[in-house]
Short mmCIF file of C-alpha atoms in Angstrom, two decimals:
data_model
loop_
_atom_site.label_atom_id
_atom_site.label_comp_id
_atom_site.label_asym_id
_atom_site.label_seq_id
_atom_site.Cartn_x
_atom_site.Cartn_y
_atom_site.Cartn_z
CA ARG A 1 106.43 85.71 61.50
CA ALA A 2 106.72 82.86 64.14
CA GLY A 3 109.51 84.53 65.90
CA ARG A 4 107.65 86.96 66.48
CA ARG A 5 104.45 85.10 68.31
CA GLY A 6 106.66 83.26 69.50
CA GLY A 7 107.61 86.64 72.05
CA GLU A 8 103.55 87.66 72.21
CA ASP A 9 102.57 83.82 73.65
CA ALA A 10 106.01 84.65 75.81
CA MET A 11 104.46 88.09 76.80
CA GLU A 12 100.54 86.30 77.33
CA ALA A 13 102.13 83.39 79.88
CA GLU A 14 103.94 86.29 82.14
CA ALA A 15 100.80 88.69 81.83
CA ALA A 16 98.73 85.68 83.03
CA ARG A 17 101.01 84.24 85.90
CA MET A 18 101.42 88.19 87.57
CA ILE A 19 97.93 87.90 87.39
CA ALA A 20 96.87 85.16 89.26
CA GLN A 21 99.24 86.04 91.76
CA LEU A 22 97.31 89.79 92.23
CA ARG A 23 94.61 87.31 92.00
CA LEU A 24 96.24 85.45 94.86
CA ILE A 25 97.23 88.38 97.05
CA GLN A 26 93.46 89.67 96.78
CA GLY A 27 91.76 86.90 97.81
CA ARG A 28 94.07 85.95 100.72
CA ALA A 29 94.03 89.58 102.01
CA ALA A 30 89.75 89.80 101.49
CA SER A 31 89.72 86.63 103.60
CA GLU A 32 91.88 88.34 106.79
CA HIS A 33 93.32 90.90 108.31
CA ALA A 34 97.35 90.64 108.44
CA SER A 35 100.61 93.01 108.95
CA ILE A 36 101.45 92.60 104.73
CA VAL A 37 105.07 93.97 103.93
CA VAL A 38 104.92 95.45 99.99
CA VAL A 39 108.75 96.13 98.66
CA GLY A 40 109.78 96.40 95.53
CA PRO A 41 113.68 98.75 94.02
CA ASP A 42 113.93 102.05 94.48
CA ALA A 43 114.51 102.55 90.14
CA THR A 44 111.04 101.02 88.36
CA THR A 45 108.72 102.25 86.18
CA VAL A 46 105.46 104.50 86.47
CA LEU A 47 103.04 101.75 85.52
CA HIS A 48 104.57 99.24 87.71
CA GLU A 49 104.05 102.34 90.74
CA GLN A 50 100.52 102.74 89.63
CA ILE A 51 100.31 98.72 90.36
CA LEU A 52 102.04 99.01 93.71
CA GLU A 53 99.90 101.99 95.11
CA LEU A 54 96.49 100.29 93.81
CA LEU A 55 97.61 96.78 95.70
CA SER A 56 98.83 98.74 99.22
CA TYR A 57 95.20 101.36 98.34
CA ALA A 58 93.02 97.85 98.19
CA LEU A 59 95.18 95.92 100.92
CA VAL A 60 94.32 98.75 103.59
CA LEU A 61 91.10 99.00 102.68
CA SER A 62 90.30 95.25 103.40
CA GLY A 63 91.82 95.88 106.26
CA SER A 64 94.96 95.11 106.55
CA ARG A 65 98.39 97.14 107.83
CA VAL A 66 100.80 97.54 104.93
CA LEU A 67 104.34 98.03 106.17
CA THR A 68 107.15 98.64 103.97
CA THR A 69 110.31 101.39 103.96
CA SER A 70 111.05 105.04 103.35
CA SER A 71 112.84 104.00 99.80
CA PRO A 72 112.63 105.87 96.52
CA GLY A 73 110.37 105.16 94.09
CA ALA A 74 108.26 101.44 94.64
CA ASP A 75 107.88 102.06 98.61
CA ARG A 76 106.76 105.07 98.17
CA ALA A 77 104.10 103.88 95.74
CA VAL A 78 103.26 101.61 98.50
CA ILE A 79 103.01 105.06 101.15
CA ARG A 80 100.99 106.73 99.00
CA GLY A 81 98.45 103.89 98.18
CA ALA A 82 97.98 103.06 101.67
CA ALA A 83 98.11 106.46 103.11
CA ARG A 84 94.85 107.61 101.39
CA ALA A 85 92.98 104.47 101.88
CA ASP A 86 93.78 105.20 105.71
CA GLU A 87 97.26 106.11 106.90
CA GLN A 88 96.48 105.30 110.49
CA MET A 89 97.43 101.39 108.40
CA LEU A 90 100.16 101.81 107.39
CA THR A 91 103.56 101.61 109.03
CA VAL A 92 106.87 102.73 107.32
CA VAL A 93 110.47 101.85 108.56
CA VAL A 94 112.97 104.45 108.34
CA PRO A 95 116.28 103.50 109.43
CA ASN A 96 117.22 106.49 111.17
CA THR A 97 114.76 108.79 112.08
CA ILE A 98 112.18 111.74 110.69
CA ALA A 99 114.07 114.24 110.31
CA ALA A 100 117.08 113.16 108.81
CA LEU A 101 115.28 111.49 105.65
CA PRO A 102 115.77 113.35 102.16
CA SER A 103 113.39 116.30 102.24
CA GLY A 104 111.21 114.16 100.19
CA GLY A 105 110.42 111.84 102.44
CA ALA A 106 108.76 113.61 105.31
CA PRO A 107 105.70 114.60 104.42
CA PHE A 108 103.98 111.08 104.42
CA LEU A 109 104.64 110.72 108.02
CA ALA A 110 103.01 114.23 108.57
CA ARG A 111 99.72 112.81 107.76
CA GLY A 112 99.13 110.17 110.51
CA ALA A 113 100.83 107.09 109.37
CA ARG A 114 103.19 105.28 111.92
CA ALA A 115 106.66 105.35 111.94
CA VAL A 116 109.81 103.08 113.11
CA GLU A 117 112.67 104.74 113.70
CA LEU A 118 114.91 102.57 114.25
CA GLY A 119 118.07 105.48 115.07
CA HIS A 120 121.11 104.32 113.01
CA THR A 121 123.43 106.99 111.94
CA ASN A 122 126.35 106.77 109.84
CA LEU A 123 126.05 102.85 108.61
CA PRO A 124 126.83 101.73 105.37
CA GLU A 125 123.38 101.65 103.27
CA GLU A 126 124.05 97.87 102.58
CA ILE A 127 123.82 97.61 107.02
CA GLU A 128 121.09 100.33 107.20
CA PHE A 129 119.17 98.16 104.26
CA ARG A 130 119.69 94.95 106.08
CA LEU A 131 118.37 96.35 109.76
CA VAL A 132 115.38 97.30 108.35
CA TYR A 133 114.50 94.73 106.44
CA ALA A 134 115.07 92.69 109.57
CA GLU A 135 111.86 94.82 111.39
CA LEU A 136 109.79 94.63 108.98
CA LEU A 137 109.95 90.92 108.54
CA SER A 138 109.56 90.37 112.51
CA SER A 139 106.21 92.65 112.72
CA ALA A 140 105.44 90.62 109.28
CA ASP A 141 102.30 87.58 108.75
CA ARG A 142 103.23 88.18 104.93
CA LEU A 143 105.57 89.78 102.14
CA TYR A 144 104.67 91.29 98.70
CA ALA A 145 108.14 91.79 96.90
CA PHE A 146 108.56 93.24 93.42
CA THR A 147 111.78 92.76 92.13
CA THR A 148 114.08 91.57 89.41
CA HIS A 149 116.02 88.90 88.57
CA ARG A 150 119.33 91.40 89.38
CA SER A 151 118.41 93.27 92.25
CA ARG A 152 120.82 90.44 94.76
CA ALA A 153 119.02 92.44 98.21
CA LEU A 154 115.59 92.00 98.05
CA LEU A 155 116.31 88.29 96.14
CA GLN A 156 118.39 88.17 99.80
CA VAL A 157 115.02 89.52 102.14
CA ILE A 158 112.56 87.19 100.15
CA GLU A 159 114.40 84.21 100.90
CA GLU A 160 115.27 85.36 104.66
CA ALA A 161 111.11 85.63 104.75
CA LYS A 162 110.49 82.31 103.26
CA ALA A 163 113.54 80.86 106.67
CA MET A 164 110.92 82.73 109.14
CA ASN A 165 107.91 81.56 107.71
CA VAL A 166 106.66 84.37 106.27
CA GLU A 167 103.81 83.55 103.67
CA THR A 168 105.94 85.44 100.47
CA CYS A 169 105.10 86.46 96.24
CA VAL A 170 107.61 87.50 94.76
CA LEU A 171 106.34 89.20 91.05
CA PHE A 172 109.41 89.59 88.90
CA LEU A 173 109.23 92.61 87.25
CA ASP A 174 111.61 92.38 83.69
#
């Protein structure tokens, strides 16, 4: 019984921490218009996707521009939320061109979102990833990253953002 309560306490503490981070995001977004990069892992739960979609929707409604990638999973949820609020306030960076995106990737851009096409073809995925995030961070006032402790790539992006003095908020999903 004591072990179970300890686990519940840890979950409640983590939930409280996440709520505090979301309140900080809400307060910052409402106080000023900014260019905010919102990203997460390719593989995520439906609940996390719903949170990301709602967050990006609220950020755009508060007057912020939302920037993200064309990656599947979490970033597609960011795209759905921001586009639902105002597709003119959404910027999506793609490593190559819109035409080169997989069939499920291009429809969001037809509605009026701004696309930044880097034009790179035949590069290793890791290099494309780094180029996309360098482009995103070069335009960012803030980075809101949803990640896991095992995601070395996103953790590296977070460190790069901090080194560039981009205000960074990280929410760990594990």
